[in-house]
Tab-separated table of C-alpha atoms in Angstrom:
chain	number	residue	atom	x	y	z
L	1158	MET	CA	0.000	0.000	0.000
L	1159	THR	CA	1.527	3.282	-1.133
L	1160	GLU	CA	1.928	6.205	1.259
L	1161	THR	CA	3.108	8.583	-1.479
L	1162	SER	CA	0.364	10.381	-3.371
L	1163	PRO	CA	0.208	9.048	-6.951
L	1164	SER	CA	-1.620	12.228	-7.990
L	1165	GLY	CA	1.396	14.367	-7.132
L	1166	SER	CA	-0.282	16.139	-4.198
L	1167	THR	CA	1.828	16.944	-1.145
L	1168	PRO	CA	1.045	17.747	2.506
L	1169	ALA	CA	2.831	21.065	2.019
L	1170	GLU	CA	-0.068	22.273	-0.131
L	1171	ALA	CA	-2.563	21.502	2.636
L	1172	GLU	CA	-0.356	23.046	5.322
L	1173	ALA	CA	0.013	26.284	3.355
L	1174	PHE	CA	-3.730	26.441	2.672
L	1175	LEU	CA	-4.646	25.891	6.320
L	1176	ALA	CA	-2.218	28.604	7.379
L	1177	ALA	CA	-3.650	31.036	4.831
L	1178	HIS	CA	-7.292	30.253	5.733
L	1179	PRO	CA	-7.565	29.866	9.532
L	1180	ASP	CA	-11.341	30.429	9.422
L	1181	ILE	CA	-12.225	27.425	7.221
L	1182	GLU	CA	-13.842	24.675	9.277
L	1183	ALA	CA	-14.619	21.918	6.748
L	1184	PHE	CA	-13.923	20.721	3.208
L	1185	ASP	CA	-15.953	19.108	0.442
L	1186	ILE	CA	-13.779	16.363	-1.050
L	1187	VAL	CA	-15.225	15.582	-4.469
L	1188	LEU	CA	-14.774	12.699	-6.921
L	1189	HIS	CA	-16.632	12.833	-10.253
L	1190	ASP	CA	-18.313	9.654	-11.485
L	1191	ALA	CA	-19.244	8.555	-15.017
L	1192	ASN	CA	-22.193	10.956	-15.076
L	1193	GLY	CA	-20.051	13.833	-13.810
L	1194	ILE	CA	-21.831	13.795	-10.455
L	1195	GLY	CA	-19.674	14.916	-7.543
L	1196	ARG	CA	-19.486	12.176	-4.935
L	1197	GLY	CA	-17.413	12.132	-1.784
L	1198	LYS	CA	-17.526	13.450	1.762
L	1199	ILE	CA	-17.373	16.567	3.909
L	1200	ILE	CA	-14.385	16.366	6.232
L	1201	ARG	CA	-13.450	18.603	9.153
L	1202	ARG	CA	-10.485	20.948	9.158
L	1203	HIS	CA	-8.299	18.666	11.289
L	1204	GLU	CA	-8.772	15.822	8.765
L	1205	LEU	CA	-7.385	17.663	5.736
L	1206	LEU	CA	-3.705	17.073	6.410
L	1207	SER	CA	-4.169	13.334	6.903
L	1208	PHE	CA	-6.080	13.237	3.588
L	1209	TYR	CA	-3.043	14.723	1.873
L	1210	LYS	CA	-0.664	12.385	3.695
L	1211	SER	CA	-2.532	9.108	3.273
L	1212	GLY	CA	-5.441	9.583	0.869
L	1213	ARG	CA	-8.943	8.481	1.772
L	1214	HIS	CA	-10.462	5.011	1.482
L	1215	LEU	CA	-13.617	4.922	-0.646
L	1216	PRO	CA	-15.609	1.923	-1.921
L	1217	ILE	CA	-14.886	0.941	-5.510
L	1218	SER	CA	-18.649	0.950	-6.170
L	1219	ILE	CA	-18.726	4.755	-6.016
L	1220	LEU	CA	-17.651	4.717	-9.688
L	1221	GLY	CA	-20.340	2.201	-10.680
L	1222	LEU	CA	-23.433	4.207	-9.740
L	1223	ASP	CA	-26.249	5.298	-12.024
L	1224	ILE	CA	-27.809	8.762	-12.188
L	1225	CYS	CA	-29.876	7.962	-9.083
L	1226	GLY	CA	-26.859	6.801	-7.078
L	1227	GLU	CA	-27.794	3.115	-7.265
L	1228	ASP	CA	-25.383	0.266	-7.987
L	1229	VAL	CA	-25.054	-0.977	-11.563
L	1230	HIS	CA	-23.790	-4.522	-11.153
L	1231	GLU	CA	-22.983	-4.880	-14.854
L	1232	THR	CA	-20.068	-2.467	-14.416
L	1233	GLY	CA	-18.166	-5.197	-12.580
L	1234	LEU	CA	-17.365	-2.701	-9.830
L	1235	ILE	CA	-19.759	-3.961	-7.166
L	1236	TRP	CA	-19.822	-7.519	-5.847
L	1237	ASP	CA	-17.518	-8.882	-8.562
L	1238	GLN	CA	-14.767	-7.183	-6.564
L	1239	GLY	CA	-16.414	-7.479	-3.160
L	1240	ASP	CA	-17.106	-3.737	-3.116
L	1241	GLY	CA	-13.724	-3.271	-1.506
L	1242	ASP	CA	-12.071	0.028	-0.743
L	1243	LEU	CA	-9.665	1.831	-3.034
L	1244	ARG	CA	-7.916	5.099	-2.200
L	1245	ALA	CA	-8.808	8.555	-3.392
L	1246	TRP	CA	-6.073	11.174	-3.419
L	1247	PRO	CA	-6.366	14.967	-3.699
L	1248	ILE	CA	-5.628	16.598	-7.053
L	1249	PRO	CA	-2.819	19.172	-6.854
L	1250	GLY	CA	-4.017	22.734	-7.327
L	1251	THR	CA	-7.717	22.013	-6.738
L	1252	LEU	CA	-7.849	22.985	-3.050
L	1253	VAL	CA	-9.828	26.240	-2.905
L	1254	PRO	CA	-12.025	28.245	-0.507
L	1255	LEU	CA	-15.762	28.405	-1.183
L	1256	HIS	CA	-17.451	31.797	-1.449
L	1257	GLY	CA	-20.318	32.722	0.842
L	1258	THR	CA	-20.366	29.591	3.002
L	1259	ASN	CA	-21.270	29.847	6.679
L	1260	PRO	CA	-19.364	28.485	8.483
L	1261	PRO	CA	-16.558	28.838	5.912
L	1262	ARG	CA	-15.760	25.723	3.866
L	1263	GLY	CA	-13.259	24.725	1.235
L	1264	GLU	CA	-13.304	22.239	-1.627
L	1265	VAL	CA	-10.817	19.864	-3.200
L	1266	PHE	CA	-11.163	17.457	-6.112
L	1267	MET	CA	-9.854	13.917	-5.831
L	1268	SER	CA	-9.234	10.945	-8.086
L	1269	MET	CA	-9.321	7.205	-7.476
L	1270	TYR	CA	-6.298	4.891	-7.370
L	1271	THR	CA	-5.700	1.268	-6.454
L	1272	LEU	CA	-4.193	0.524	-3.051
L	1273	ASP	CA	-0.739	0.232	-4.619
L	1274	GLY	CA	-1.052	3.606	-6.355
L	1275	GLN	CA	-2.121	2.647	-9.893
L	1276	ARG	CA	-4.786	4.653	-11.689
L	1277	MET	CA	-8.289	3.267	-11.192
L	1278	THR	CA	-9.272	3.199	-14.846
L	1279	SER	CA	-13.038	3.572	-14.359
L	1280	ASP	CA	-12.368	7.095	-13.077
L	1281	PRO	CA	-13.329	9.604	-15.840
L	1282	ARG	CA	-10.451	11.875	-14.936
L	1283	HIS	CA	-7.962	9.121	-15.719
L	1284	ALA	CA	-9.637	8.534	-19.099
L	1285	LEU	CA	-8.852	12.126	-20.057
L	1286	GLN	CA	-5.335	11.941	-18.652
L	1287	ARG	CA	-4.714	8.864	-20.785
L	1288	GLN	CA	-5.420	10.832	-23.963
L	1289	VAL	CA	-3.382	13.827	-22.777
L	1290	ASP	CA	-0.442	11.506	-22.113
L	1291	ALA	CA	-0.780	9.836	-25.528
L	1292	LEU	CA	-0.719	13.216	-27.270
L	1293	ALA	CA	2.272	14.355	-25.189
L	1294	ALA	CA	4.177	11.285	-26.387
L	1295	GLU	CA	3.532	12.565	-29.924
L	1296	GLY	CA	4.758	16.057	-29.064
L	1297	LEU	CA	1.280	17.590	-28.857
L	1298	HIS	CA	-0.486	19.348	-26.002
L	1299	PRO	CA	-4.220	20.176	-26.145
L	1300	ALA	CA	-5.503	23.544	-24.968
L	1301	GLY	CA	-9.118	24.530	-24.636
L	1302	ALA	CA	-12.154	25.804	-22.781
L	1303	PHE	CA	-15.796	24.854	-22.287
L	1304	GLU	CA	-18.883	27.037	-22.552
L	1305	LEU	CA	-21.576	26.594	-19.901
L	1306	GLU	CA	-25.231	27.029	-20.869
L	1307	PHE	CA	-27.929	26.602	-18.221
L	1308	PHE	CA	-31.397	27.674	-17.094
L	1309	LEU	CA	-32.411	29.559	-13.973
L	1310	LEU	CA	-35.856	28.307	-12.953
L	1311	ASP	CA	-38.418	28.969	-10.244
L	1312	ASN	CA	-38.314	26.501	-7.397
L	1313	GLU	CA	-42.029	25.862	-7.940
L	1314	ARG	CA	-43.606	24.644	-11.165
L	1315	GLY	CA	-46.268	26.599	-13.008
L	1316	PRO	CA	-50.028	25.848	-12.994
L	1317	ASP	CA	-49.498	23.498	-15.944
L	1318	GLY	CA	-46.989	21.471	-13.936
L	1319	LYS	CA	-44.068	22.561	-16.096
L	1320	MET	CA	-40.898	24.353	-15.146
L	1321	GLN	CA	-40.976	28.126	-15.457
L	1322	PRO	CA	-38.200	30.730	-15.697
L	1323	ALA	CA	-37.045	32.234	-12.441
L	1324	ARG	CA	-38.098	35.689	-11.354
L	1325	ASP	CA	-35.343	38.283	-11.287
L	1326	VAL	CA	-33.633	38.063	-7.922
L	1327	LEU	CA	-33.312	41.881	-7.888
L	1328	ASP	CA	-36.930	42.962	-8.264
L	1329	GLY	CA	-39.065	39.829	-8.657
L	1330	ARG	CA	-39.967	40.401	-12.307
L	1331	LYS	CA	-40.486	37.437	-14.608
L	1332	SER	CA	-40.101	37.288	-18.369
L	1333	TRP	CA	-41.408	34.588	-20.684
L	1334	LYS	CA	-39.642	36.209	-23.621
L	1335	THR	CA	-36.586	34.725	-25.264
L	1336	GLU	CA	-34.563	37.868	-24.419
L	1337	VAL	CA	-31.571	36.595	-26.421
L	1338	TYR	CA	-28.525	38.865	-25.988
L	1339	SER	CA	-30.581	41.376	-23.978
L	1340	VAL	CA	-28.206	43.245	-21.685
L	1341	ASP	CA	-30.989	44.885	-19.673
L	1342	HIS	CA	-32.503	41.458	-18.975
L	1343	LEU	CA	-29.255	40.391	-17.299
L	1344	HIS	CA	-29.504	43.231	-14.792
L	1345	GLY	CA	-32.305	41.568	-12.852
L	1346	MET	CA	-30.006	38.645	-12.047
L	1347	LEU	CA	-26.899	40.719	-11.296
L	1348	PRO	CA	-26.815	39.949	-7.528
L	1349	LEU	CA	-26.726	36.235	-8.361
L	1350	PHE	CA	-24.184	36.599	-11.144
L	1351	SER	CA	-22.011	38.862	-9.004
L	1352	ASP	CA	-21.810	36.058	-6.455
L	1353	ILE	CA	-21.027	33.554	-9.219
L	1354	TYR	CA	-18.146	35.713	-10.433
L	1355	ALA	CA	-16.908	36.225	-6.869
L	1356	SER	CA	-17.067	32.476	-6.238
L	1357	ALA	CA	-15.169	31.739	-9.434
L	1358	LYS	CA	-12.477	34.274	-8.598
L	1359	LYS	CA	-12.070	32.843	-5.104
L	1360	ALA	CA	-11.719	29.365	-6.632
L	1361	GLY	CA	-9.022	30.526	-9.050
L	1362	ILE	CA	-11.013	30.188	-12.261
L	1363	THR	CA	-11.800	32.973	-14.700
L	1364	ALA	CA	-15.463	33.122	-15.669
L	1365	GLU	CA	-15.779	35.561	-18.548
L	1366	THR	CA	-18.604	36.649	-20.836
L	1367	LEU	CA	-22.219	36.413	-19.685
L	1368	ILE	CA	-25.146	36.438	-22.119
L	1369	SER	CA	-28.880	35.872	-22.055
L	1370	GLU	CA	-29.365	32.835	-24.277
L	1371	TYR	CA	-32.005	31.659	-26.744
L	1372	ALA	CA	-34.785	30.635	-24.327
L	1373	PRO	CA	-36.649	32.179	-21.373
L	1374	GLY	CA	-34.480	31.821	-18.292
L	1375	GLN	CA	-31.454	30.541	-20.237
L	1376	TYR	CA	-27.937	31.952	-19.805
L	1377	GLU	CA	-24.393	31.249	-20.924
L	1378	LEU	CA	-21.066	31.756	-19.166
L	1379	THR	CA	-17.745	31.322	-20.919
L	1380	LEU	CA	-14.498	30.277	-19.296
L	1381	HIS	CA	-10.950	31.457	-19.905
L	1382	TYR	CA	-8.951	29.372	-22.377
L	1383	ARG	CA	-6.524	26.996	-20.691
L	1384	THR	CA	-3.294	25.501	-22.016
L	1385	ASP	CA	-4.133	22.475	-19.847
L	1386	VAL	CA	-7.291	20.663	-20.984
L	1387	MET	CA	-7.615	18.857	-17.654
L	1388	GLN	CA	-7.778	22.221	-15.940
L	1389	ALA	CA	-10.400	23.337	-18.478
L	1390	ALA	CA	-12.566	20.342	-17.521
L	1391	ASP	CA	-11.994	21.065	-13.819
L	1392	ASP	CA	-13.084	24.666	-14.424
L	1393	LEU	CA	-16.345	23.509	-15.989
L	1394	MET	CA	-17.137	21.083	-13.163
L	1395	ARG	CA	-16.319	23.672	-10.523
L	1396	LEU	CA	-18.370	26.379	-12.266
L	1397	LYS	CA	-21.421	24.086	-12.380
L	1398	ARG	CA	-21.142	23.564	-8.619
L	1399	ILE	CA	-20.759	27.316	-8.115
L	1400	VAL	CA	-23.797	28.189	-10.252
L	1401	ARG	CA	-25.938	25.585	-8.501
L	1402	ALA	CA	-24.896	26.726	-5.022
L	1403	GLN	CA	-25.326	30.442	-5.705
L	1404	ALA	CA	-28.679	29.914	-7.422
L	1405	ARG	CA	-29.901	28.074	-4.337
L	1406	ALA	CA	-28.595	30.855	-2.103
L	1407	HIS	CA	-30.623	33.376	-4.131
L	1408	GLY	CA	-33.812	31.331	-4.025
L	1409	VAL	CA	-33.864	29.910	-7.574
L	1410	THR	CA	-32.941	26.617	-9.225
L	1411	ALA	CA	-30.014	26.154	-11.623
L	1412	CYS	CA	-30.925	23.574	-14.264
L	1413	PHE	CA	-28.300	21.659	-16.243
L	1414	MET	CA	-30.697	19.419	-18.143
L	1415	ALA	CA	-29.989	19.450	-21.856
L	1416	LYS	CA	-33.626	20.233	-22.733
L	1417	PRO	CA	-35.923	21.417	-19.910
L	1418	ASN	CA	-38.359	23.221	-22.233
L	1419	GLU	CA	-39.747	21.501	-25.333
L	1420	ASN	CA	-40.575	24.803	-27.022
L	1421	TYR	CA	-37.087	26.298	-26.969
L	1422	ALA	CA	-33.465	25.445	-27.634
L	1423	GLY	CA	-31.613	23.271	-25.137
L	1424	SER	CA	-28.310	23.836	-23.352
L	1425	GLY	CA	-25.005	22.840	-24.896
L	1426	MET	CA	-21.486	22.480	-23.554
L	1427	HIS	CA	-19.396	23.543	-26.518
L	1428	PHE	CA	-15.736	22.544	-26.280
L	1429	HIS	CA	-13.142	24.794	-27.920
L	1430	VAL	CA	-9.869	22.950	-28.548
L	1431	SER	CA	-6.552	23.679	-30.197
L	1432	MET	CA	-3.284	21.762	-30.281
L	1433	LEU	CA	0.140	23.075	-29.240
L	1434	ASP	CA	3.528	21.573	-30.091
L	1435	ASP	CA	6.379	21.193	-27.597
L	1436	ALA	CA	7.397	24.804	-28.230
L	1437	GLY	CA	3.881	26.074	-27.462
L	1438	LYS	CA	3.001	26.841	-31.096
L	1439	ASN	CA	-0.601	26.230	-32.211
L	1440	VAL	CA	-0.333	23.599	-34.947
L	1441	PHE	CA	-3.838	24.436	-36.237
L	1442	VAL	CA	-2.755	27.898	-37.433
L	1443	GLU	CA	-2.558	28.243	-41.208
L	1444	ALA	CA	0.309	30.086	-42.926
L	1445	GLU	CA	-2.191	32.191	-44.859
L	1446	GLU	CA	-5.614	32.985	-43.463
L	1447	GLY	CA	-8.316	30.789	-44.966
L	1448	ARG	CA	-5.933	28.261	-46.543
L	1449	TRP	CA	-6.423	25.576	-43.954
L	1450	ASN	CA	-3.547	23.833	-42.278
L	1451	PRO	CA	-3.592	20.045	-42.941
L	1452	ALA	CA	-3.453	19.448	-39.164
L	1453	ILE	CA	-6.803	21.120	-38.505
L	1454	LEU	CA	-8.411	19.463	-41.534
L	1455	HIS	CA	-7.249	16.017	-40.433
L	1456	ALA	CA	-8.431	16.742	-36.882
L	1457	LEU	CA	-11.848	17.659	-38.264
L	1458	GLY	CA	-11.820	14.485	-40.329
L	1459	GLY	CA	-11.155	12.341	-37.279
L	1460	LEU	CA	-13.881	14.032	-35.269
L	1461	LYS	CA	-16.366	13.716	-38.104
L	1462	GLU	CA	-15.524	10.048	-38.722
L	1463	THR	CA	-15.900	9.050	-35.053
L	1464	MET	CA	-18.889	11.212	-34.114
L	1465	ALA	CA	-21.622	8.628	-34.619
L	1466	GLU	CA	-20.110	6.008	-32.321
L	1467	SER	CA	-19.253	8.719	-29.762
L	1468	MET	CA	-22.670	10.338	-29.453
L	1469	LEU	CA	-23.495	8.564	-26.176
L	1470	VAL	CA	-20.660	10.509	-24.523
L	1471	PHE	CA	-22.012	13.791	-25.897
L	1472	ALA	CA	-25.692	12.965	-25.223
L	1473	PRO	CA	-25.641	10.534	-22.279
L	1474	HIS	CA	-29.204	10.788	-20.925
L	1475	ALA	CA	-32.771	10.291	-22.116
L	1476	ASN	CA	-33.382	14.037	-21.958
L	1477	SER	CA	-30.191	14.709	-23.957
L	1478	TRP	CA	-31.851	13.488	-27.145
L	1479	ARG	CA	-34.671	16.015	-26.942
L	1480	ARG	CA	-32.093	18.709	-27.661
L	1481	PHE	CA	-31.442	17.486	-31.216
L	1482	ALA	CA	-33.982	18.978	-33.570
L	1483	SER	CA	-33.667	20.936	-36.789
L	1484	GLN	CA	-32.845	24.631	-36.330
L	1485	SER	CA	-32.519	24.196	-32.552
L	1486	TYR	CA	-28.868	25.308	-32.475
L	1487	ALA	CA	-27.841	21.715	-31.752
L	1488	PRO	CA	-26.108	19.864	-34.626
L	1489	VAL	CA	-27.972	17.051	-36.338
L	1490	SER	CA	-25.243	15.797	-38.699
L	1491	PRO	CA	-21.446	15.302	-38.524
L	1492	SER	CA	-20.761	18.463	-40.499
L	1493	TRP	CA	-18.020	21.080	-40.348
L	1494	GLY	CA	-17.841	24.683	-41.440
L	1495	VAL	CA	-16.364	28.087	-40.829
L	1496	ASN	CA	-18.195	30.722	-38.771
L	1497	ASN	CA	-21.356	28.606	-39.067
L	1498	ARG	CA	-23.466	27.701	-36.012
L	1499	SER	CA	-25.536	25.077	-37.818
L	1500	VAL	CA	-22.594	22.640	-38.035
L	1501	ALA	CA	-21.292	20.153	-35.477
L	1502	LEU	CA	-17.639	21.140	-35.903
L	1503	ARG	CA	-17.077	24.865	-36.297
L	1504	ILE	CA	-13.955	26.876	-37.009
L	1505	PRO	CA	-14.820	30.182	-35.316
L	1506	ALA	CA	-14.058	33.532	-36.882
L	1507	GLY	CA	-11.326	35.543	-35.191
L	1508	ASP	CA	-7.611	36.029	-34.830
L	1509	ILE	CA	-5.703	33.466	-36.875
L	1510	LYS	CA	-3.344	32.902	-33.916
L	1511	ALA	CA	-6.280	31.566	-31.898
L	1512	ARG	CA	-7.273	28.998	-34.527
L	1513	ARG	CA	-9.301	26.240	-32.920
L	1514	ILE	CA	-12.172	23.798	-33.387
L	1515	GLU	CA	-15.469	24.390	-31.601
L	1516	HIS	CA	-16.967	20.968	-30.919
L	1517	ARG	CA	-20.732	21.575	-30.578
L	1518	PRO	CA	-22.581	18.236	-30.110
L	1519	ALA	CA	-22.207	17.828	-26.331
L	1520	GLY	CA	-25.032	18.887	-24.043
L	1521	VAL	CA	-24.417	20.590	-20.719
L	1522	ASP	CA	-25.469	17.329	-19.042
L	1523	ALA	CA	-22.419	15.496	-20.414
L	1524	ASN	CA	-19.286	14.675	-18.424
L	1525	PRO	CA	-16.543	17.104	-19.580
L	1526	TYR	CA	-13.733	14.673	-18.754
L	1527	LEU	CA	-15.245	12.031	-21.049
L	1528	VAL	CA	-16.171	14.602	-23.707
L	1529	ALA	CA	-12.607	15.934	-23.792
L	1530	ALA	CA	-11.124	12.416	-23.815
L	1531	THR	CA	-13.326	11.393	-26.750
L	1532	VAL	CA	-12.674	14.589	-28.709
L	1533	LEU	CA	-8.911	14.300	-28.229
L	1534	ALA	CA	-8.978	10.656	-29.310
L	1535	GLY	CA	-10.881	11.646	-32.465
L	1536	ILE	CA	-8.341	14.360	-33.220
L	1537	ARG	CA	-5.447	11.936	-32.646
L	1538	ARG	CA	-6.986	9.428	-34.998
L	1539	GLY	CA	-7.666	11.975	-37.708
L	1540	MET	CA	-4.165	13.416	-37.562
L	1541	ALA	CA	-2.530	9.996	-37.501
L	1542	GLN	CA	-4.585	8.686	-40.438
L	1543	GLN	CA	-4.666	12.034	-42.277
L	1544	THR	CA	-8.437	11.771	-42.542
L	1545	ASP	CA	-10.139	13.981	-45.113
L	1546	PRO	CA	-13.136	15.801	-43.579
L	1547	GLY	CA	-14.738	16.384	-46.964
L	1548	PRO	CA	-16.078	19.749	-48.092
L	1549	GLU	CA	-17.182	22.321	-45.558
L	1550	VAL	CA	-20.830	23.296	-45.219
L	1551	THR	CA	-21.223	26.908	-46.268
L	1552	GLY	CA	-24.947	27.288	-45.695
L	1553	ASN	CA	-27.584	25.649	-43.537
L	1554	ALA	CA	-26.240	22.346	-42.199
L	1555	TYR	CA	-29.752	21.395	-41.083
L	1556	ALA	CA	-30.619	21.114	-44.775
L	1557	GLU	CA	-27.768	18.679	-45.396
L	1558	THR	CA	-29.138	15.141	-45.433
L	1559	ALA	CA	-26.235	13.092	-46.803
L	1560	ASP	CA	-24.560	12.620	-43.426
L	1561	ALA	CA	-27.629	12.783	-41.203
L	1562	ALA	CA	-28.077	9.013	-41.029
L	1563	ALA	CA	-24.522	8.673	-39.732
L	1564	ILE	CA	-25.560	9.991	-36.298
L	1565	PRO	CA	-27.852	7.897	-34.059
L	1566	THR	CA	-31.275	9.454	-33.724
L	1567	ASP	CA	-32.180	8.127	-30.276
L	1568	TRP	CA	-30.661	7.121	-26.950
L	1569	LYS	CA	-30.953	3.350	-27.444
L	1570	SER	CA	-29.213	3.486	-30.819
L	1571	ALA	CA	-26.432	5.578	-29.296
L	1572	ILE	CA	-25.965	3.038	-26.478
L	1573	GLU	CA	-25.704	0.169	-28.954
L	1574	ALA	CA	-23.286	2.109	-31.174
L	1575	ALA	CA	-21.103	2.944	-28.174
L	1576	LYS	CA	-21.044	-0.659	-26.964
L	1577	ARG	CA	-19.834	-1.849	-30.385
L	1578	SER	CA	-17.258	0.880	-30.859
L	1579	ASP	CA	-13.596	-0.127	-30.830
L	1580	PHE	CA	-12.758	3.555	-31.166
L	1581	LEU	CA	-14.627	4.437	-27.975
L	1582	LYS	CA	-12.932	1.564	-26.130
L	1583	ASP	CA	-9.611	3.084	-27.102
L	1584	ALA	CA	-10.740	6.643	-26.370
L	1585	LEU	CA	-11.996	5.910	-22.848
L	1586	GLY	CA	-10.010	2.789	-22.037
L	1587	GLU	CA	-11.661	-0.627	-21.753
L	1588	ASP	CA	-12.639	-0.297	-18.076
L	1589	MET	CA	-14.146	3.171	-18.439
L	1590	HIS	CA	-15.922	2.077	-21.634
L	1591	ARG	CA	-17.438	-0.952	-19.884
L	1592	THR	CA	-18.441	1.091	-16.855
L	1593	PHE	CA	-19.977	3.940	-18.850
L	1594	THR	CA	-21.961	1.806	-21.309
L	1595	ALA	CA	-23.219	-0.493	-18.534
L	1596	ILE	CA	-24.466	2.492	-16.549
L	1597	LYS	CA	-26.192	3.962	-19.613
L	1598	ALA	CA	-27.868	0.631	-20.421
L	1599	ALA	CA	-29.139	0.368	-16.834
L	1600	GLU	CA	-30.489	3.918	-16.960
L	1601	TYR	CA	-32.202	3.220	-20.284
L	1602	ALA	CA	-33.911	0.195	-18.739
L	1603	ARG	CA	-35.039	2.344	-15.793
L	1604	VAL	CA	-36.578	4.951	-18.105
L	1605	MET	CA	-38.300	2.370	-20.310
L	1606	ARG	CA	-40.020	0.649	-17.385
L	1607	THR	CA	-41.268	3.948	-15.961
L	1608	VAL	CA	-44.895	4.815	-16.722
L	1609	SER	CA	-44.908	8.579	-17.251
L	1610	GLU	CA	-47.601	11.239	-17.372
L	1611	VAL	CA	-47.143	11.270	-21.157
L	1612	ASP	CA	-48.386	7.664	-21.262
L	1613	PHE	CA	-51.584	8.552	-19.436
L	1614	ASP	CA	-52.084	11.705	-21.497
L	1615	LEU	CA	-51.752	9.844	-24.804
L	1616	TYR	CA	-53.359	6.490	-24.029
L	1617	LEU	CA	-55.540	6.446	-20.893
L	1618	HIS	CA	-58.795	7.366	-22.628
L	1619	THR	CA	-57.879	6.529	-26.219
L	1620	VAL	CA	-56.755	2.914	-26.569
């Protein structure tokens, strides 16, 4: 049993933090499972140093839970292994104070390892690290950032039983209008967003542009571009926790469902990614603007070629699939284009030095560690095989039908495609692939055996 942290964390980090924050009384220690749900414990101040010195025993089954927190035996992580303990270790640089907590608390992310210090390969974080390491061996280093779209909703449902947009926390007003890009509309939520920005700053992440998005109660926050993709994924996970906590503190509900309102666009989690060489140069940059570098074309080709079998990672839940509809600002075919929001893979307009791919299929309900791992694996494959992405779409990608059949059209089809995919096994690693697909199959079975209000509405008095 190792007593040296395999994550690279050291007790010195904890000692310095405790000295700098004498008021903090407790810490959330958080491990993210296949669904991106934070699981772990709240420990007291005096326990932090021992966590950094010796890790923390946690049952292996914590990584084999479904969306409801119930065991999925088909993962092989429950009784097949006696539900024994492994050890979670803190992630260096993730120990931060939490804004507005009373009494004051801190937070630290952790990752799972075997008792002898090997990576526990059903941990989503390790799946991403595996791809980062593979690219580093090829002299490449991914950089990127995620966008966070979400809804702010009333805590109570409307008279029709459906979710309704939250009232402004400033003056209690409510708008059922789309309000897209309305600056004045944002002002009613400024106390909440001010606390979100303060929380982000205290946690060491840079939340940037705020907009009112394309549905009542929908917003978007962007994050600062990182030269470390793992840190970009950490930023996204931490910002979701911040938004949820601050929304609750202000009396509203933060919603990260992909599609909470059938009449409006859903919420995406667009991933912007570029690739740096060992000298820090962006290999996607073309010598002459508009004459595309082969590296970015081959990366697009790999992403396009692997998109169909990867869709379960980007749309992992039953609700995820309600987001995909024509002209809903969610891509419906494996298309690419330039400065075109109807495509799945977009090269944004802007400074040539910041050349990157915007990967648009993932919903905000997806796990960013698995999304990033899958995207990087697709890029690696495309660059290695020099895959041709085909012609770019210059108009409305929703009108393109040639590639539409290449993407699964429902959750069950996506589960079956993911199970069969050798690419996804390589992208996630065999253990993470088995764990993830088993959990999704169990959740599909749960949904299919549930008798919903829709069933009664459609069939009770008609069949």
